């Protein structure tokens, strides 16, 4: 009897000791370095997400047209700059996971499956409860007041959607009209490569490549900014020097062509003026030249050298011949 009376006490003490050991082990694990590290990382992640949420402010610098940008410009700029690495990494993993889910899971089919299973359970629970207990089980779980979306929440959601749509609309126009030449060039090269890659790479693959480049190109640049800026400066200096040489050569050839054109225009203008003056003036009489013959002076008789009067006087002294 004494042994049987001591058995419950021993069992209770063993249970209490087991609970105490489990609690001590839990406290040791919870206060250990691993748990502390997890808590620190969770706190840092929450702080980074808070910083990312607070970055949604309208930028002070407007677009080239003077229009204000959306607060999503600041948000995506902060997200892709990796100033909050944990938040950026989680966003990248989330987007990649959604791409794989859309690729390998039939989301629409599973959504219909979840819908009919949920509705079937609620209908069966309600019917079985009324048949057995006289009161439906689903009725017991029904809330006293159905949930509704507050107007403030809906207005805020519509405003965010409106800002997000305007973000893509404004950015597409800024790229189209080359507000940032580098961004427009990158978009043109990406479109050119996608035109050929789409023949061999599926759409989900292109989305995965685009997401990876969109997230990791800024990370590579920020990590090696000094080296990349130095290389870009050297390339820019070479391009500027070659451009300056081409500009000088083009200016020299342009000046030479201008001078030659002016010279030809002056000559043609002078000739045209001479032609107009020659047509407007009266024609001048040119002296006629004697016709040339083969006759010589010896072919003609010599002219008399004596005076005609002396000949006449000698004729009067001579006797007249009688008729």
Coordinates of N, CA and C in Angstrom, one line a residue, residues 125-262:
X125 N -19.8 20.7 -43.0 CA -19.8 21.0 -41.6 C -21.1 21.6 -41.2
X126 N -21.7 22.4 -42.0 CA -23.0 23.0 -41.7 C -24.1 22.0 -41.7
X127 N -24.1 21.1 -42.8 CA -25.1 20.1 -42.9 C -25.0 19.1 -41.8
X128 N -23.8 18.6 -41.5 CA -23.6 17.6 -40.4 C -24.0 18.1 -39.1
X129 N -23.6 19.4 -38.8 CA -24.0 20.0 -37.5 C -25.4 20.1 -37.3
X130 N -26.2 20.5 -38.3 CA -27.6 20.6 -38.2 C -28.3 19.2 -38.1
X131 N -27.7 18.2 -38.8 CA -28.3 16.9 -38.7 C -28.1 16.2 -37.4
X132 N -26.9 16.4 -36.8 CA -26.5 15.7 -35.6 C -26.8 16.5 -34.4
X133 N -26.3 17.7 -34.4 CA -26.4 18.6 -33.2 C -27.6 19.5 -33.2
X134 N -28.2 19.7 -34.4 CA -29.3 20.6 -34.5 C -28.8 22.1 -34.7
X135 N -27.6 22.2 -34.8 CA -27.0 23.6 -35.0 C -25.8 23.4 -35.9
X136 N -25.7 24.2 -37.0 CA -24.6 24.1 -37.9 C -23.3 24.5 -37.3
X137 N -22.2 23.7 -37.7 CA -20.9 24.1 -37.2 C -20.3 25.4 -37.8
X138 N -20.6 25.5 -39.1 CA -20.2 26.7 -39.8 C -20.8 28.0 -39.3
X139 N -22.1 27.8 -38.8 CA -22.8 28.9 -38.2 C -22.1 29.4 -36.9
X140 N -21.5 28.5 -36.2 CA -20.8 28.8 -35.0 C -19.5 29.6 -35.3
X141 N -18.9 29.3 -36.4 CA -17.7 30.1 -36.8 C -18.0 31.4 -37.5
X142 N -19.2 31.6 -37.8 CA -19.5 32.8 -38.6 C -19.3 34.1 -37.7
X143 N -18.6 35.1 -38.2 CA -18.4 36.3 -37.4 C -19.7 37.1 -37.2
X144 N -19.7 37.9 -36.2 CA -20.9 38.7 -35.9 C -21.1 39.8 -36.9
X145 N -20.0 40.2 -37.5 CA -20.1 41.3 -38.5 C -19.1 40.9 -39.6
X146 N -19.6 40.9 -40.9 CA -18.7 40.5 -42.0 C -17.7 41.6 -42.2
X147 N -16.5 41.2 -42.6 CA -15.4 42.1 -42.8 C -15.6 43.0 -44.1
X148 N -15.4 44.2 -44.0 CA -15.5 45.2 -45.1 C -14.2 46.0 -45.2
X149 N -13.9 46.4 -46.4 CA -12.7 47.2 -46.7 C -13.0 48.7 -46.3
X150 N -12.3 49.3 -45.4 CA -12.6 50.7 -45.1 C -12.3 51.6 -46.3
X151 N -13.0 52.7 -46.4 CA -12.8 53.6 -47.5 C -11.4 54.2 -47.5
X152 N -10.9 54.5 -46.4 CA -9.5 55.0 -46.3 C -8.5 54.0 -46.9
X153 N -8.7 52.8 -46.5 CA -7.8 51.7 -47.1 C -7.9 51.6 -48.6
X154 N -9.1 51.6 -49.1 CA -9.3 51.5 -50.5 C -8.8 52.8 -51.2
X155 N -9.0 53.9 -50.7 CA -8.4 55.2 -51.3 C -6.9 55.1 -51.3
X156 N -6.3 54.7 -50.2 CA -4.9 54.5 -50.2 C -4.4 53.5 -51.2
X157 N -5.1 52.4 -51.3 CA -4.7 51.4 -52.3 C -4.8 51.9 -53.7
X158 N -5.9 52.6 -54.0 CA -6.1 53.1 -55.4 C -5.0 54.2 -55.6
X159 N -4.7 55.0 -54.6 CA -3.6 56.0 -54.8 C -2.3 55.4 -55.1
X160 N -1.9 54.3 -54.4 CA -0.7 53.6 -54.7 C -0.7 52.9 -56.1
X161 N -1.8 52.3 -56.5 CA -1.9 51.8 -57.8 C -1.7 52.9 -58.9
X162 N -2.3 54.0 -58.6 CA -2.2 55.1 -59.6 C -0.8 55.6 -59.7
X163 N -0.1 55.7 -58.5 CA 1.3 56.1 -58.6 C 2.2 55.1 -59.3
X164 N 1.9 53.8 -59.0 CA 2.7 52.8 -59.7 C 2.5 52.8 -61.2
X165 N 1.3 53.0 -61.6 CA 1.0 53.0 -63.1 C 1.7 54.2 -63.7
X166 N 1.6 55.4 -63.0 CA 2.3 56.6 -63.5 C 3.8 56.4 -63.5
X167 N 4.3 55.7 -62.6 CA 5.8 55.4 -62.6 C 6.2 54.7 -63.9
X168 N 5.5 53.7 -64.3 CA 5.9 53.0 -65.5 C 5.6 53.8 -66.7
X169 N 4.5 54.6 -66.7 CA 4.2 55.5 -67.9 C 5.3 56.6 -68.0
X170 N 5.7 57.2 -66.9 CA 6.7 58.3 -67.0 C 8.0 57.7 -67.4
X171 N 8.4 56.6 -66.8 CA 9.7 56.0 -67.1 C 9.8 55.6 -68.6
X172 N 8.7 55.0 -69.1 CA 8.8 54.6 -70.5 C 8.9 55.8 -71.4
X173 N 8.3 56.9 -71.1 CA 8.4 58.2 -71.9 C 9.8 58.8 -71.8
X174 N 10.4 58.7 -70.6 CA 11.7 59.3 -70.4 C 12.7 58.5 -71.1
X175 N 12.5 57.2 -71.2 CA 13.5 56.3 -72.0 C 13.2 56.6 -73.5
X176 N 12.0 56.7 -73.9 CA 11.7 56.9 -75.3 C 12.3 58.2 -75.8
X177 N 12.2 59.3 -75.1 CA 12.7 60.6 -75.5 C 14.1 60.9 -75.0
X178 N 14.8 59.9 -74.6 CA 16.2 60.0 -74.3 C 16.5 61.1 -73.3
X179 N 15.8 61.1 -72.2 CA 16.1 62.1 -71.1 C 17.4 61.7 -70.5
X180 N 17.6 60.4 -70.3 CA 18.9 59.9 -69.8 C 19.4 59.0 -71.0
X181 N 20.5 59.5 -71.6 CA 21.0 58.8 -72.8 C 21.5 57.4 -72.5
X182 N 22.2 57.3 -71.4 CA 22.7 56.0 -71.0 C 21.6 55.0 -70.7
X183 N 20.5 55.4 -70.0 CA 19.4 54.5 -69.8 C 18.7 54.1 -71.1
X184 N 18.5 55.0 -72.0 CA 17.9 54.7 -73.3 C 18.8 53.8 -74.1
X185 N 20.1 53.9 -74.0 CA 21.0 53.0 -74.7 C 20.9 51.6 -74.2
X186 N 20.9 51.5 -72.8 CA 20.8 50.2 -72.2 C 19.5 49.5 -72.6
X187 N 18.4 50.3 -72.6 CA 17.1 49.7 -73.0 C 17.1 49.3 -74.4
X188 N 17.7 50.1 -75.3 CA 17.8 49.7 -76.7 C 18.6 48.4 -76.9
X189 N 19.7 48.3 -76.2 CA 20.6 47.1 -76.3 C 19.8 45.9 -75.7
X190 N 19.1 46.1 -74.6 CA 18.3 45.0 -74.0 C 17.2 44.5 -74.9
X191 N 16.5 45.4 -75.6 CA 15.5 45.1 -76.5 C 16.1 44.3 -77.7
X192 N 17.2 44.8 -78.2 CA 17.9 44.1 -79.3 C 18.3 42.7 -79.0
X193 N 18.8 42.5 -77.8 CA 19.2 41.1 -77.4 C 18.0 40.3 -77.2
X194 N 16.9 40.8 -76.6 CA 15.7 40.1 -76.3 C 15.0 39.6 -77.6
X195 N 15.2 40.5 -78.6 CA 14.6 40.1 -79.9 C 15.2 38.8 -80.5
X196 N 16.4 38.6 -80.2 CA 17.1 37.3 -80.7 C 17.0 36.2 -79.7
X197 N 17.0 36.6 -78.4 CA 16.9 35.5 -77.3 C 15.6 34.9 -77.2
X198 N 14.5 35.7 -77.6 CA 13.2 35.1 -77.5 C 12.9 33.9 -78.4
X199 N 13.8 33.8 -79.4 CA 13.7 32.6 -80.3 C 14.1 31.3 -79.6
X200 N 15.0 31.4 -78.6 CA 15.6 30.2 -78.0 C 15.3 30.2 -76.5
X201 N 14.9 31.3 -75.9 CA 14.7 31.3 -74.4 C 13.2 31.6 -74.2
X202 N 12.6 30.8 -73.3 CA 11.2 31.1 -73.0 C 11.0 32.4 -72.3
X203 N 9.7 32.8 -72.2 CA 9.4 34.1 -71.6 C 9.8 34.1 -70.1
X204 N 9.6 33.0 -69.4 CA 9.9 33.0 -68.0 C 11.5 33.1 -67.8
X205 N 12.2 32.5 -68.8 CA 13.7 32.7 -68.7 C 14.1 34.1 -69.0
X206 N 13.5 34.8 -69.9 CA 13.8 36.2 -70.1 C 13.4 37.0 -68.9
X207 N 12.3 36.7 -68.2 CA 12.0 37.4 -67.0 C 13.0 37.2 -65.9
X208 N 13.5 36.0 -65.8 CA 14.5 35.6 -64.8 C 15.8 36.4 -65.1
X209 N 16.2 36.4 -66.3 CA 17.4 37.1 -66.7 C 17.3 38.6 -66.4
X210 N 16.2 39.2 -66.8 CA 16.0 40.6 -66.6 C 16.0 41.0 -65.2
X211 N 15.3 40.1 -64.3 CA 15.3 40.4 -62.9 C 16.7 40.3 -62.3
X212 N 17.4 39.3 -62.7 CA 18.8 39.2 -62.2 C 19.7 40.4 -62.5
X213 N 19.6 40.8 -63.8 CA 20.4 41.9 -64.2 C 19.9 43.2 -63.5
X214 N 18.6 43.3 -63.3 CA 18.1 44.6 -62.7 C 18.5 44.7 -61.3
X215 N 18.7 43.6 -60.6 CA 19.1 43.6 -59.2 C 20.6 43.6 -59.0
X216 N 21.3 42.9 -59.8 CA 22.7 42.6 -59.5 C 23.7 43.6 -60.2
X217 N 23.3 44.2 -61.3 CA 24.1 45.2 -62.0 C 24.4 46.4 -61.1
X218 N 23.3 47.0 -60.4 CA 23.6 48.0 -59.5 C 24.5 47.6 -58.3
X219 N 24.3 46.3 -57.9 CA 25.2 45.8 -56.8 C 26.6 45.7 -57.2
X220 N 26.9 45.2 -58.4 CA 28.2 45.1 -58.9 C 28.8 46.5 -59.0
X221 N 28.1 47.4 -59.5 CA 28.6 48.8 -59.6 C 28.9 49.4 -58.3
X222 N 28.0 49.3 -57.3 CA 28.3 49.9 -56.0 C 29.5 49.2 -55.3
X223 N 29.7 47.9 -55.6 CA 30.8 47.2 -54.9 C 32.1 47.6 -55.5
X224 N 32.1 47.8 -56.9 CA 33.4 48.2 -57.6 C 33.3 49.5 -58.2
X225 N 32.7 50.5 -57.5 CA 32.4 51.8 -58.1 C 33.7 52.6 -58.5
X226 N 34.7 52.5 -57.6 CA 35.9 53.3 -57.9 C 36.6 52.7 -59.2
X227 N 36.7 51.4 -59.3 CA 37.3 50.8 -60.5 C 36.5 51.1 -61.8
X228 N 35.2 50.9 -61.7 CA 34.3 51.1 -62.8 C 34.3 52.6 -63.3
X229 N 34.3 53.5 -62.3 CA 34.3 54.9 -62.6 C 35.6 55.3 -63.3
X230 N 36.7 54.7 -62.9 CA 38.0 55.0 -63.5 C 38.1 54.5 -64.9
X231 N 37.6 53.3 -65.2 CA 37.5 52.8 -66.5 C 36.6 53.6 -67.4
X232 N 35.4 53.9 -66.9 CA 34.5 54.8 -67.6 C 35.1 56.1 -68.0
X233 N 35.9 56.7 -67.0 CA 36.5 58.0 -67.3 C 37.5 57.9 -68.4
X234 N 38.3 56.8 -68.4 CA 39.3 56.6 -69.5 C 38.6 56.5 -70.8
X235 N 37.5 55.7 -70.9 CA 36.8 55.5 -72.1 C 36.2 56.9 -72.5
X236 N 35.7 57.6 -71.6 CA 35.1 58.9 -71.9 C 36.1 59.9 -72.4
X237 N 37.3 59.9 -71.8 CA 38.4 60.7 -72.3 C 38.8 60.4 -73.8
X238 N 38.9 59.1 -74.0 CA 39.3 58.7 -75.4 C 38.2 59.1 -76.4
X239 N 36.9 58.9 -76.0 CA 35.8 59.2 -76.9 C 35.8 60.7 -77.1
X240 N 36.0 61.5 -76.1 CA 36.0 63.0 -76.2 C 37.1 63.5 -77.1
X241 N 38.3 62.9 -76.9 CA 39.4 63.3 -77.8 C 39.2 63.0 -79.2
X242 N 38.7 61.8 -79.5 CA 38.4 61.4 -80.9 C 37.3 62.3 -81.5
X243 N 36.3 62.6 -80.6 CA 35.2 63.5 -81.1 C 35.7 64.9 -81.4
X244 N 36.7 65.4 -80.5 CA 37.2 66.7 -80.7 C 38.0 66.7 -82.0
X245 N 38.8 65.7 -82.3 CA 39.6 65.6 -83.5 C 38.6 65.6 -84.7
X246 N 37.6 64.8 -84.7 CA 36.7 64.8 -85.8 C 36.0 66.1 -86.0
X247 N 35.7 66.8 -84.8 CA 35.1 68.1 -84.9 C 36.0 69.1 -85.6
X248 N 37.3 69.1 -85.2 CA 38.2 70.0 -85.9 C 38.4 69.7 -87.3
X249 N 38.5 68.4 -87.7 CA 38.7 68.1 -89.1 C 37.4 68.5 -89.9
X250 N 36.3 68.2 -89.3 CA 35.0 68.6 -90.0 C 34.9 70.1 -90.1
X251 N 35.4 70.9 -89.1 CA 35.3 72.3 -89.2 C 36.3 72.9 -90.2
X252 N 37.5 72.2 -90.3 CA 38.4 72.7 -91.3 C 37.9 72.4 -92.7
X253 N 37.4 71.2 -93.0 CA 36.8 70.9 -94.3 C 35.6 71.8 -94.6
X254 N 34.8 72.1 -93.6 CA 33.7 72.9 -93.8 C 34.1 74.3 -94.2
X255 N 35.1 74.9 -93.5 CA 35.6 76.2 -93.9 C 36.2 76.2 -95.3
X256 N 36.9 75.2 -95.6 CA 37.5 75.1 -97.0 C 36.4 75.1 -98.0
X257 N 35.4 74.2 -97.8 CA 34.3 74.1 -98.7 C 33.5 75.4 -98.8
X258 N 33.4 76.1 -97.7 CA 32.7 77.4 -97.7 C 33.5 78.4 -98.5
X259 N 34.8 78.5 -98.4 CA 35.6 79.4 -99.1 C 35.5 79.1 -100.6
X260 N 35.6 77.9 -101.0 CA 35.6 77.5 -102.4 C 34.2 77.8 -103.0
X261 N 33.2 77.6 -102.2 CA 31.8 77.9 -102.7 C 31.7 79.4 -102.9
X262 N 32.2 80.2 -101.9 CA 32.1 81.7 -102.1 C 32.9 82.1 -103.3

